[in-house]
Short mmCIF file of C-alpha atoms in Angstrom, two decimals:
data_model
loop_
_atom_site.label_atom_id
_atom_site.label_comp_id
_atom_site.label_asym_id
_atom_site.label_seq_id
_atom_site.Cartn_x
_atom_site.Cartn_y
_atom_site.Cartn_z
CA UNK A 1 149.57 97.44 27.84
CA UNK A 2 150.15 93.96 29.08
CA UNK A 3 146.90 92.27 30.48
CA UNK A 4 147.16 91.33 34.23
CA UNK A 5 148.93 88.05 34.59
CA UNK A 6 150.75 88.34 31.36
CA UNK A 7 153.94 88.03 33.35
CA UNK A 8 152.61 85.04 35.15
CA UNK A 9 151.72 83.37 31.78
CA UNK A 10 155.61 83.90 30.45
CA UNK A 11 156.74 82.55 33.61
CA UNK A 12 154.84 79.13 33.31
CA UNK A 13 155.35 78.97 29.65
CA UNK A 14 159.12 79.17 30.30
CA UNK A 15 158.76 76.44 32.67
CA UNK A 16 156.76 74.07 30.27
CA UNK A 17 158.33 71.70 27.77
CA UNK A 18 157.39 73.03 24.48
CA UNK A 19 158.48 73.54 20.96
CA UNK A 20 159.11 76.92 19.56
CA UNK A 21 155.57 76.84 17.52
CA UNK A 22 153.69 75.38 20.31
CA UNK A 23 155.07 77.89 22.72
CA UNK A 24 154.27 80.90 20.54
CA UNK A 25 150.76 79.65 19.74
CA UNK A 26 150.05 79.21 23.19
CA UNK A 27 151.40 82.63 24.35
CA UNK A 28 149.51 84.39 21.55
CA UNK A 29 146.15 82.73 22.52
CA UNK A 30 146.57 83.56 26.30
CA UNK A 31 147.85 86.99 25.64
CA UNK A 32 144.58 87.77 23.77
CA UNK A 33 142.59 86.45 26.20
CA UNK A 34 143.57 89.36 29.02
CA UNK A 35 142.76 87.17 31.97
CA UNK A 36 143.71 87.38 35.57
CA UNK A 37 146.79 85.57 37.11
CA UNK A 38 144.64 83.22 38.77
CA UNK A 39 142.98 82.34 35.13
CA UNK A 40 146.25 81.94 33.74
CA UNK A 41 147.09 79.32 35.96
CA UNK A 42 143.59 77.75 35.53
CA UNK A 43 144.00 77.84 31.91
CA UNK A 44 147.18 76.28 31.74
CA UNK A 45 146.13 73.24 33.80
CA UNK A 46 143.25 72.91 31.24
CA UNK A 47 145.35 73.62 28.07
CA UNK A 48 148.26 71.21 28.78
CA UNK A 49 147.34 67.33 28.49
CA UNK A 50 149.65 65.66 31.32
CA UNK A 51 151.00 62.13 30.56
CA UNK A 52 150.84 60.45 33.73
CA UNK A 53 148.87 57.15 34.89
CA UNK A 54 146.02 58.85 36.72
CA UNK A 55 145.19 61.00 33.63
CA UNK A 56 145.54 57.79 31.25
CA UNK A 57 142.94 56.14 33.66
CA UNK A 58 140.69 58.89 33.34
CA UNK A 59 140.67 59.37 29.74
CA UNK A 60 140.14 55.53 29.22
CA UNK A 61 137.12 55.79 31.39
CA UNK A 62 135.86 58.33 29.50
CA UNK A 63 136.22 56.95 26.39
CA UNK A 64 134.83 53.85 27.55
CA UNK A 65 131.61 55.91 28.77
CA UNK A 66 131.30 57.39 25.39
CA UNK A 67 131.47 54.05 23.52
CA UNK A 68 128.02 52.49 22.20
CA UNK A 69 127.65 49.28 24.11
CA UNK A 70 124.17 48.28 22.98
CA UNK A 71 122.45 46.68 25.78
CA UNK A 72 122.68 43.77 28.35
CA UNK A 73 120.76 40.60 26.67
CA UNK A 74 120.66 38.99 30.18
CA UNK A 75 118.18 41.94 31.25
CA UNK A 76 115.82 41.24 28.43
CA UNK A 77 116.13 37.43 28.74
CA UNK A 78 115.28 37.44 32.31
CA UNK A 79 112.11 39.47 31.64
CA UNK A 80 111.08 37.36 28.92
CA UNK A 81 111.40 34.10 30.88
CA UNK A 82 109.83 35.62 33.82
CA UNK A 83 106.76 36.82 31.97
CA UNK A 84 106.55 33.47 30.12
CA UNK A 85 106.18 31.83 33.49
CA UNK A 86 103.68 34.22 34.44
CA UNK A 87 101.47 33.84 31.35
CA UNK A 88 101.05 30.16 32.05
CA UNK A 89 98.50 31.26 34.84
CA UNK A 90 96.46 33.24 32.31
CA UNK A 91 93.07 31.53 30.92
CA UNK A 92 93.76 29.99 27.74
CA UNK A 93 93.24 31.64 24.48
CA UNK A 94 93.13 30.08 21.04
CA UNK A 95 93.47 32.00 17.54
CA UNK A 96 92.71 30.41 14.49
CA UNK A 97 94.90 31.84 11.58
CA UNK A 98 94.19 31.15 7.77
CA UNK A 99 97.20 31.07 5.43
CA UNK A 100 96.92 30.47 1.54
CA UNK A 101 99.53 27.78 0.28
CA UNK A 102 100.04 26.29 -3.03
CA UNK A 103 97.96 23.31 -1.99
CA UNK A 104 94.96 25.48 -0.73
CA UNK A 105 93.91 27.30 2.37
CA UNK A 106 95.43 26.05 5.75
CA UNK A 107 93.97 26.88 9.03
CA UNK A 108 96.09 26.53 12.12
CA UNK A 109 95.84 27.09 15.66
CA UNK A 110 97.87 29.47 18.28
CA UNK A 111 97.48 29.92 21.74
CA UNK A 112 98.77 32.22 24.57
CA UNK A 113 100.01 28.81 26.29
CA UNK A 114 102.57 27.88 23.59
CA UNK A 115 106.44 27.26 24.75
CA UNK A 116 108.77 29.83 24.70
CA UNK A 117 110.43 28.43 22.13
CA UNK A 118 107.49 28.90 19.83
CA UNK A 119 106.73 32.14 21.06
CA UNK A 120 110.18 33.52 20.50
CA UNK A 121 110.32 31.57 16.96
CA UNK A 122 106.84 33.49 16.01
CA UNK A 123 108.33 36.87 16.97
CA UNK A 124 111.71 36.22 15.41
CA UNK A 125 109.84 35.36 12.08
CA UNK A 126 107.93 38.41 12.17
CA UNK A 127 111.24 40.42 12.62
CA UNK A 128 112.86 38.43 9.94
CA UNK A 129 110.36 39.26 7.40
CA UNK A 130 111.16 43.11 8.11
CA UNK A 131 108.56 44.13 10.69
CA UNK A 132 110.93 45.28 13.38
CA UNK A 133 108.24 47.86 14.96
CA UNK A 134 104.95 45.87 15.94
CA UNK A 135 103.01 49.03 14.92
CA UNK A 136 103.95 48.88 11.66
CA UNK A 137 102.19 45.45 10.65
CA UNK A 138 99.48 46.01 8.21
CA UNK A 139 96.07 45.95 9.15
CA UNK A 140 95.19 44.15 6.26
CA UNK A 141 96.79 40.86 7.91
CA UNK A 142 94.81 38.19 8.74
CA UNK A 143 92.66 39.34 11.97
CA UNK A 144 93.72 36.53 14.12
CA UNK A 145 97.30 37.03 13.15
CA UNK A 146 97.25 40.43 14.28
CA UNK A 147 95.32 39.45 17.63
CA UNK A 148 98.04 36.94 18.07
CA UNK A 149 100.76 39.55 17.82
CA UNK A 150 98.82 41.95 20.37
CA UNK A 151 98.64 39.02 22.64
CA UNK A 152 102.40 38.16 22.66
CA UNK A 153 103.14 42.18 22.99
CA UNK A 154 101.07 42.25 25.94
CA UNK A 155 102.36 38.91 27.36
CA UNK A 156 106.13 40.02 27.02
CA UNK A 157 105.46 43.47 27.32
CA UNK A 158 106.95 44.26 23.93
CA UNK A 159 107.29 48.05 22.69
CA UNK A 160 104.82 48.26 19.70
CA UNK A 161 105.31 51.82 18.75
CA UNK A 162 108.35 53.29 16.62
CA UNK A 163 111.15 55.09 18.75
CA UNK A 164 111.72 58.64 17.97
CA UNK A 165 114.76 59.44 16.28
CA UNK A 166 116.19 61.22 19.37
CA UNK A 167 114.71 58.97 21.88
CA UNK A 168 117.01 56.74 23.65
CA UNK A 169 115.74 53.24 24.63
CA UNK A 170 115.68 52.08 28.31
CA UNK A 171 117.91 48.77 28.54
CA UNK A 172 114.82 46.96 30.05
CA UNK A 173 112.63 47.87 26.95
CA UNK A 174 111.63 44.73 25.03
CA UNK A 175 111.59 44.95 21.42
CA UNK A 176 111.33 42.43 18.21
CA UNK A 177 115.06 43.46 17.25
CA UNK A 178 116.07 42.86 20.80
CA UNK A 179 114.52 39.48 21.11
CA UNK A 180 116.30 38.39 18.01
CA UNK A 181 119.49 39.73 19.71
CA UNK A 182 118.93 37.54 22.80
CA UNK A 183 118.30 34.36 20.70
CA UNK A 184 120.69 34.82 17.90
CA UNK A 185 121.17 31.11 17.27
CA UNK A 186 117.41 30.82 16.54
CA UNK A 187 117.50 33.99 14.41
CA UNK A 188 120.42 32.89 12.18
CA UNK A 189 119.22 29.31 12.09
CA UNK A 190 115.81 30.49 10.71
CA UNK A 191 117.60 33.01 8.25
CA UNK A 192 119.71 29.86 7.08
CA UNK A 193 116.97 27.68 6.25
CA UNK A 194 115.39 30.56 4.15
CA UNK A 195 112.84 31.84 6.42
CA UNK A 196 114.38 35.30 6.74
CA UNK A 197 114.61 37.76 3.62
CA UNK A 198 117.91 39.46 2.59
CA UNK A 199 116.96 43.00 1.34
CA UNK A 200 119.69 42.85 -1.22
CA UNK A 201 120.82 40.38 -3.70
CA UNK A 202 123.27 38.09 -1.87
CA UNK A 203 125.23 37.52 -4.99
CA UNK A 204 126.51 41.28 -4.21
CA UNK A 205 128.72 39.76 -1.83
CA UNK A 206 129.70 36.35 -3.37
CA UNK A 207 128.31 33.22 -4.86
CA UNK A 208 126.51 30.61 -2.97
CA UNK A 209 127.55 31.70 0.36
CA UNK A 210 125.63 30.27 3.48
CA UNK A 211 122.49 32.40 4.03
CA UNK A 212 122.92 32.61 7.92
CA UNK A 213 125.84 35.17 7.13
CA UNK A 214 123.11 37.57 5.92
CA UNK A 215 121.16 37.49 9.15
CA UNK A 216 121.48 40.80 11.11
CA UNK A 217 122.60 38.90 13.97
CA UNK A 218 125.15 36.87 12.79
CA UNK A 219 127.98 38.92 14.12
CA UNK A 220 126.74 37.44 17.72
CA UNK A 221 127.18 33.89 16.24
CA UNK A 222 130.19 33.75 14.02
CA UNK A 223 133.11 31.82 15.22
CA UNK A 224 135.85 33.57 17.26
CA UNK A 225 137.98 30.63 17.31
CA UNK A 226 138.46 29.68 13.53
CA UNK A 227 141.95 28.98 12.53
CA UNK A 228 143.84 26.68 9.84
CA UNK A 229 147.76 25.92 9.75
CA UNK A 230 148.22 27.72 13.15
CA UNK A 231 146.79 30.99 11.92
CA UNK A 232 143.80 32.46 13.48
CA UNK A 233 140.77 33.59 11.25
CA UNK A 234 138.08 36.02 10.85
CA UNK A 235 135.64 37.34 8.28
CA UNK A 236 134.71 40.92 9.62
CA UNK A 237 135.30 42.53 6.08
CA UNK A 238 132.70 40.19 4.56
CA UNK A 239 130.12 40.73 7.30
CA UNK A 240 130.74 44.49 7.30
CA UNK A 241 130.04 44.61 3.66
CA UNK A 242 127.01 42.96 4.38
CA UNK A 243 125.86 45.47 7.01
CA UNK A 244 126.84 48.36 4.73
CA UNK A 245 124.67 46.84 1.60
CA UNK A 246 121.77 46.46 4.18
CA UNK A 247 122.25 49.94 5.32
CA UNK A 248 122.20 51.28 1.72
CA UNK A 249 118.82 49.78 0.97
CA UNK A 250 117.38 50.94 4.33
CA UNK A 251 118.38 54.42 3.65
CA UNK A 252 118.12 54.81 0.18
CA UNK A 253 116.13 58.15 0.73
CA UNK A 254 118.48 59.79 3.32
CA UNK A 255 122.14 59.86 4.41
CA UNK A 256 123.66 56.39 4.66
CA UNK A 257 125.28 55.51 8.06
CA UNK A 258 128.87 56.35 8.48
CA UNK A 259 131.69 53.39 8.41
CA UNK A 260 132.55 54.40 11.88
CA UNK A 261 128.97 53.94 13.26
CA UNK A 262 128.31 50.77 11.31
CA UNK A 263 131.74 49.30 13.01
CA UNK A 264 130.69 50.54 16.48
CA UNK A 265 127.17 48.67 15.96
CA UNK A 266 129.09 45.65 14.43
CA UNK A 267 131.37 45.33 17.46
CA UNK A 268 128.75 45.52 19.83
CA UNK A 269 127.03 42.47 18.18
CA UNK A 270 130.30 40.80 17.82
CA UNK A 271 131.15 41.06 21.45
CA UNK A 272 127.71 39.71 22.68
CA UNK A 273 128.16 37.49 25.33
CA UNK A 274 124.95 35.41 24.75
CA UNK A 275 126.99 32.32 23.28
CA UNK A 276 129.94 30.81 24.53
CA UNK A 277 133.01 30.41 21.93
CA UNK A 278 132.34 26.63 21.69
CA UNK A 279 128.82 27.33 20.96
CA UNK A 280 129.59 29.82 18.08
CA UNK A 281 132.14 27.40 16.31
CA UNK A 282 129.40 24.78 16.47
CA UNK A 283 126.88 26.95 15.00
CA UNK A 284 129.04 27.85 12.05
CA UNK A 285 129.69 24.13 11.68
CA UNK A 286 125.88 23.50 11.43
CA UNK A 287 125.75 26.31 8.69
CA UNK A 288 128.22 24.71 6.89
CA UNK A 289 130.89 27.50 7.21
CA UNK A 290 133.64 25.47 8.60
CA UNK A 291 136.19 23.18 7.00
CA UNK A 292 138.26 21.30 9.50
CA UNK A 293 138.97 23.99 12.14
CA UNK A 294 138.70 27.14 10.03
CA UNK A 295 136.40 28.91 7.42
CA UNK A 296 135.69 27.49 4.19
CA UNK A 297 137.80 28.71 0.93
CA UNK A 298 134.63 30.21 -0.55
CA UNK A 299 134.08 32.33 2.43
CA UNK A 300 137.88 33.41 2.52
CA UNK A 301 138.61 33.96 -0.92
CA UNK A 302 136.15 37.12 -1.14
CA UNK A 303 137.91 38.84 1.90
CA UNK A 304 140.01 41.31 -0.44
CA UNK A 305 137.04 42.00 -2.68
CA UNK A 306 134.93 42.80 0.50
CA UNK A 307 137.73 45.24 1.71
CA UNK A 308 137.76 47.02 -1.65
CA UNK A 309 134.00 47.21 -1.86
CA UNK A 310 133.90 48.72 1.56
CA UNK A 311 136.37 51.50 0.54
CA UNK A 312 134.39 52.35 -2.19
CA UNK A 313 131.13 52.51 -0.29
CA UNK A 314 132.37 53.98 2.67
CA UNK A 315 135.51 56.02 1.40
CA UNK A 316 135.34 58.59 4.51
CA UNK A 317 135.86 58.33 8.45
CA UNK A 318 138.12 56.19 10.27
CA UNK A 319 138.34 53.64 7.57
CA UNK A 320 142.08 52.79 7.45
CA UNK A 321 142.06 52.22 11.09
CA UNK A 322 138.75 50.23 11.10
CA UNK A 323 140.24 48.04 8.28
CA UNK A 324 143.46 47.58 10.46
CA UNK A 325 141.11 46.72 13.63
CA UNK A 326 139.26 44.15 11.33
CA UNK A 327 142.44 42.46 10.63
CA UNK A 328 143.54 42.00 14.10
CA UNK A 329 140.23 41.28 16.05
CA UNK A 330 139.29 37.79 16.85
#
């Protein structure tokens, strides 16, 4: 016995511009469902993807809503500047930090009234030396160093504890990695001068490359206007390989991050509005990555090798699509 509404289903199918196979598959599924004529109508509307402007706009909005956009650096920057200004009214505190050098013990003073630049540099240096979570800073560190970190966390409202794997971070929360994102030029400059620590051998990417390239924030700084002989240039494969090699070290004991996710994070950093196009190009000149108006040949020459390494290390996912996007994104 035909289910109620089957005749209605056949009538609707006849009106649809479907191939024989598609028509047979839809009719089979709908016939099995045994729905009413009203349900048939609703199901057809849900099962058929229209091709009109309104539907495309809805789809594009949904895709954008699903994308990872990171956070708005301007929100964090405003909070940092506001808290720094408020901190100037606090009673002065001084901390005496002892460090051991080749020349002997060195005692230096840090206060809660340092310049904003000094505070940010202090925090970024801590981050670059692999303490992304304040809570993880070993208690065996010099006591006043720990006290300075506590003071700075309170001064800028920095979240000290580790985030749970399923916990989403509020856009207004200040963390060490976010501070480094807000000041990428400072982060990369410190890294370039040797004050950061690459967690893998840089020679795995290429010989004698500028250290700034290995900063986790460099995609926010890399030039988007480099060109030579009228041809625009990018170095996305080189930087994505660096991200993959870092990820492999960080995830030695568990599953590495898929290429789709690495590319999504990379795009969020690359599209950061913190620096202007002129500032980005200027920073790359300072890092000796620009010759004339384009990237140096040492950096460009390893592009193909980096793509092959990406294919080797992340063979699954949307790899071909991502490589195509790399080649066409400036």
